Amino acid sequence: GNSVTQMEGPVTLSEEAFLTINCTYTATGYPSLFWYVQYPGEGLQLLLKATKADDKGSNKGFEATYRKETTSFHLEKGSVQVSDSAVYFCALSGFSGNQFYFGTGTSLTVIP
Amino acid sequence: DADVTQTPRNRITKTGKRIMLECSQTKGHDRMYWYRQDPGLGLQLIYYSFDVKDINKGEISDGYSVSRQAQAKFSLSLESAIPNQTALYFCATSDRSRTDTQYFGPGTRLTVL
């Protein structure tokens, strides 16, 4: 079946540290891959996406590369800020009904 | 104004009560979705609708029902609420021409006592 496994949290980093949140997936066919971010008290917002192998999605300093050979889509940022504190969800879609499959979320706290 | 709105934002109810959660959108999207979010489980799809006359069950539809009253409105009902339906509920929308992105409402926090 289709599923997403992402790194468990919570993750706590100091400001300007390097961030990696791991995400691997299982899917039939060729899904699109996403990272969504959820700030406290809000709904999920699309952070970035990649629709085919070797594509790199990027936004607000975050990047993730669609790696078909390792079935991964790891999220990275070179220098995190306090304002990046949120829960990050990896997801895939591309199937009947445009169903999305979400990972369990990784909570990130950035301390000054 | 927010493109996807949900009412109420918070609700506390008792076991056995009927509850309706409402979702409205001004994005003009034809597809709408209901998810629930539980700690450590991510988001799970309850129901989705491609248009007013097309409603489909998701992964965890038991104990829930939906109504698509108009293209812009999609309601989720719990016919007889039970405590394990305590969760955060999200509505989402997508456009048929850009089905690769979903847009989420702010969520409804439901507590069933």
Short mmCIF file of C-alpha atoms in Angstrom, two decimals:
data_model
loop_
_atom_site.label_atom_id
_atom_site.label_comp_id
_atom_site.label_asym_id
_atom_site.label_seq_id
_atom_site.Cartn_x
_atom_site.Cartn_y
_atom_site.Cartn_z
CA GLY A 1 0.00 0.00 0.00
CA ASN A 2 0.88 3.66 0.13
CA SER A 3 2.50 5.10 3.22
CA VAL A 4 4.90 7.71 4.50
CA THR A 5 7.38 7.28 7.33
CA GLN A 6 9.03 10.32 8.79
CA MET A 7 11.48 10.99 11.52
CA GLU A 8 10.01 11.05 14.98
CA GLY A 9 10.31 14.15 17.05
CA PRO A 10 10.33 16.34 18.82
CA VAL A 11 13.39 18.05 17.40
CA THR A 12 14.98 20.97 19.24
CA LEU A 13 17.63 23.09 17.56
CA SER A 14 19.44 26.31 18.26
CA GLU A 15 18.90 29.21 15.91
CA GLU A 16 21.11 29.01 12.78
CA ALA A 17 21.57 25.25 13.12
CA PHE A 18 21.22 22.89 10.18
CA LEU A 19 17.96 20.99 9.92
CA THR A 20 17.23 17.59 8.41
CA ILE A 21 13.91 15.80 8.79
CA ASN A 22 13.92 12.39 7.17
CA CYS A 23 11.02 11.09 5.11
CA THR A 24 10.72 7.82 3.21
CA TYR A 25 7.74 6.52 1.34
CA THR A 26 6.15 3.38 -0.05
CA ALA A 27 3.99 3.77 -3.12
CA THR A 28 2.84 2.09 -6.26
CA GLY A 29 3.43 4.10 -9.38
CA TYR A 30 4.92 7.58 -9.35
CA PRO A 31 3.52 9.78 -6.63
CA SER A 32 4.00 13.48 -6.05
CA LEU A 33 5.73 14.31 -2.78
CA PHE A 34 5.08 17.19 -0.41
CA TRP A 35 6.12 18.85 2.77
CA TYR A 36 3.41 20.67 4.68
CA VAL A 37 3.97 22.86 7.74
CA GLN A 38 1.55 23.45 10.61
CA TYR A 39 2.13 26.48 12.81
CA PRO A 40 0.54 26.50 16.27
CA GLY A 41 -3.23 26.87 16.11
CA GLU A 42 -3.35 26.80 12.32
CA GLY A 43 -4.11 24.38 9.51
CA LEU A 44 -1.51 22.79 7.28
CA GLN A 45 0.19 24.93 4.65
CA LEU A 46 2.05 23.66 1.65
CA LEU A 47 5.77 24.26 2.12
CA LEU A 48 7.18 22.63 -1.01
CA LYS A 49 6.55 19.83 -3.45
CA ALA A 50 8.18 17.69 -6.14
CA THR A 51 6.28 15.84 -8.80
CA LYS A 52 8.89 13.55 -10.36
CA ALA A 53 12.17 11.83 -9.60
CA ASP A 54 15.20 14.09 -9.08
CA ASP A 55 13.03 17.21 -8.80
CA LYS A 56 13.99 19.56 -6.00
CA GLY A 57 11.29 21.48 -4.21
CA SER A 58 12.29 24.65 -2.39
CA ASN A 59 10.64 27.45 -0.45
CA LYS A 60 11.62 29.83 2.39
CA GLY A 61 15.11 28.32 2.54
CA PHE A 62 13.81 24.76 2.85
CA GLU A 63 14.68 22.14 0.24
CA ALA A 64 13.83 18.52 -0.49
CA THR A 65 14.85 16.30 -3.40
CA TYR A 66 12.68 13.48 -4.75
CA ARG A 67 14.93 10.40 -4.64
CA LYS A 68 13.28 7.47 -6.35
CA GLU A 69 16.22 5.12 -5.81
CA THR A 70 16.03 5.53 -2.04
CA THR A 71 12.28 6.35 -1.92
CA SER A 72 13.09 9.42 0.13
CA PHE A 73 12.18 13.11 0.33
CA HIS A 74 14.22 14.52 3.21
CA LEU A 75 13.60 18.12 4.27
CA GLU A 76 16.63 20.36 4.85
CA LYS A 77 17.36 23.92 5.82
CA GLY A 78 20.81 25.36 6.25
CA SER A 79 20.03 27.84 9.03
CA VAL A 80 16.82 27.60 11.03
CA GLN A 81 15.10 30.53 12.71
CA VAL A 82 12.83 30.72 15.73
CA SER A 83 9.94 31.38 13.35
CA ASP A 84 10.47 27.92 11.80
CA SER A 85 9.14 26.30 14.96
CA ALA A 86 6.19 24.20 13.79
CA VAL A 87 5.11 20.67 12.96
CA TYR A 88 6.29 19.38 9.58
CA PHE A 89 4.40 16.70 7.62
CA CYS A 90 5.68 14.69 4.71
CA ALA A 91 2.97 13.50 2.32
CA LEU A 92 2.43 11.80 -1.00
CA SER A 93 -0.39 11.85 -3.52
CA GLY A 94 -1.18 11.05 -7.09
CA PHE A 95 -3.71 8.30 -6.76
CA SER A 96 -7.39 7.80 -7.24
CA GLY A 97 -9.38 10.53 -5.54
CA ASN A 98 -6.30 12.64 -5.10
CA GLN A 99 -5.83 10.91 -1.79
CA PHE A 100 -3.01 12.21 0.30
CA TYR A 101 -1.06 9.99 2.66
CA PHE A 102 0.56 11.88 5.49
CA GLY A 103 3.38 11.00 7.80
CA THR A 104 2.90 11.37 11.53
CA GLY A 105 4.49 14.80 11.70
CA THR A 106 7.74 16.04 13.24
CA SER A 107 7.62 18.81 15.79
CA LEU A 108 10.46 21.32 15.50
CA THR A 109 11.34 23.85 18.17
CA VAL A 110 14.05 26.41 17.47
CA ILE A 111 15.50 28.17 20.49
CA PRO A 112 17.28 31.53 20.35
CA ASP B 1 -10.51 36.63 4.88
CA ALA B 2 -9.48 32.98 5.01
CA ASP B 3 -10.12 30.91 1.90
CA VAL B 4 -11.16 27.80 3.85
CA THR B 5 -13.12 28.32 7.05
CA GLN B 6 -14.34 25.84 9.62
CA THR B 7 -16.97 26.22 12.32
CA PRO B 8 -16.91 25.77 15.20
CA ARG B 9 -13.21 26.07 16.05
CA ASN B 10 -13.67 24.27 19.34
CA ARG B 11 -16.45 22.03 20.59
CA ILE B 12 -16.98 19.98 23.70
CA THR B 13 -19.81 17.49 23.68
CA LYS B 14 -21.03 14.37 25.44
CA THR B 15 -21.12 10.76 24.37
CA GLY B 16 -24.15 9.97 22.22
CA LYS B 17 -24.75 13.51 20.97
CA ARG B 18 -25.03 14.36 17.28
CA ILE B 19 -22.44 16.86 16.13
CA MET B 20 -21.99 18.71 12.85
CA LEU B 21 -18.78 20.37 11.76
CA GLU B 22 -18.98 22.78 8.86
CA CYS B 23 -16.53 23.80 6.20
CA SER B 24 -16.84 26.61 3.68
CA GLN B 25 -14.45 27.71 0.97
CA THR B 26 -14.15 30.72 -1.31
CA LYS B 27 -11.43 29.26 -3.50
CA GLY B 28 -13.88 27.97 -6.10
CA HIS B 29 -12.46 24.47 -5.82
CA ASP B 30 -14.60 21.51 -6.72
CA ARG B 31 -12.92 18.94 -4.46
CA MET B 32 -13.25 18.90 -0.69
CA TYR B 33 -11.94 16.60 2.03
CA TRP B 34 -12.32 15.87 5.72
CA TYR B 35 -9.39 14.61 7.81
CA ARG B 36 -8.85 13.90 11.45
CA GLN B 37 -5.56 14.42 13.21
CA ASP B 38 -4.55 12.43 16.26
CA PRO B 39 -1.27 12.83 18.14
CA GLY B 40 1.34 10.48 16.69
CA LEU B 41 -0.90 9.36 13.82
CA GLY B 42 -0.73 12.21 11.37
CA LEU B 43 -3.80 12.95 9.29
CA GLN B 44 -6.31 10.31 8.24
CA LEU B 45 -8.86 10.81 5.47
CA ILE B 46 -12.50 10.45 6.53
CA TYR B 47 -14.45 11.43 3.40
CA TYR B 48 -13.84 13.26 0.17
CA SER B 49 -16.05 14.79 -2.49
CA PHE B 50 -15.23 15.55 -6.12
CA ASP B 51 -18.38 17.60 -6.60
CA VAL B 52 -21.86 18.00 -5.12
CA LYS B 53 -23.04 14.60 -6.34
CA ASP B 54 -19.83 12.63 -5.83
CA ILE B 55 -18.98 11.62 -2.27
CA ASN B 56 -16.51 8.90 -1.32
CA LYS B 57 -15.38 7.18 1.84
CA GLY B 58 -11.84 7.54 3.02
CA GLU B 59 -9.75 5.36 5.32
CA ILE B 60 -11.78 5.89 8.49
CA SER B 61 -15.39 6.71 7.57
CA ASP B 62 -17.11 4.52 10.18
CA GLY B 63 -19.09 6.63 12.64
CA TYR B 64 -19.10 9.66 10.32
CA SER B 65 -21.30 10.99 7.55
CA VAL B 66 -20.99 13.99 5.25
CA SER B 67 -23.14 16.32 3.22
CA ARG B 68 -22.05 18.46 0.28
CA GLN B 69 -24.72 21.15 0.31
CA ALA B 70 -23.11 23.23 -2.41
CA GLN B 71 -19.79 23.43 -4.18
CA ALA B 72 -18.52 25.69 -1.41
CA LYS B 73 -19.86 23.78 1.61
CA PHE B 74 -18.99 20.36 2.99
CA SER B 75 -20.26 19.26 6.41
CA LEU B 76 -19.11 16.39 8.59
CA SER B 77 -21.49 14.77 11.05
CA LEU B 78 -20.93 12.47 13.96
CA GLU B 79 -24.30 10.76 14.41
CA SER B 80 -23.58 9.54 17.93
CA ALA B 81 -20.30 10.87 19.24
CA ILE B 82 -17.96 8.63 21.22
CA PRO B 83 -14.83 9.56 23.20
CA ASN B 84 -12.38 8.06 20.69
CA GLN B 85 -13.63 10.61 18.16
CA THR B 86 -11.91 13.28 20.21
CA ALA B 87 -9.46 14.78 17.72
CA LEU B 88 -8.57 17.75 15.58
CA TYR B 89 -10.60 17.81 12.36
CA PHE B 90 -9.43 19.51 9.18
CA CYS B 91 -11.25 20.38 6.01
CA ALA B 92 -9.25 20.73 2.80
CA THR B 93 -9.93 21.67 -0.82
CA SER B 94 -8.25 21.15 -4.15
CA ASP B 95 -8.89 22.16 -7.72
CA ARG B 96 -9.44 19.46 -10.33
CA SER B 97 -6.91 21.09 -12.66
CA ARG B 98 -4.29 21.17 -9.90
CA THR B 99 -5.01 18.10 -7.88
CA ASP B 100 -1.51 17.92 -6.53
CA THR B 101 -2.07 20.54 -3.84
CA GLN B 102 -4.60 20.66 -1.03
CA TYR B 103 -5.50 23.78 0.95
CA PHE B 104 -6.44 23.34 4.59
CA GLY B 105 -8.79 25.11 6.95
CA PRO B 106 -7.70 26.08 10.49
CA GLY B 107 -9.19 22.98 12.09
CA THR B 108 -11.90 22.16 14.63
CA ARG B 109 -10.88 20.76 17.98
CA LEU B 110 -13.58 18.32 19.13
CA THR B 111 -13.69 16.80 22.59
CA VAL B 112 -16.18 14.04 23.37
CA LEU B 113 -16.66 13.41 27.08
#
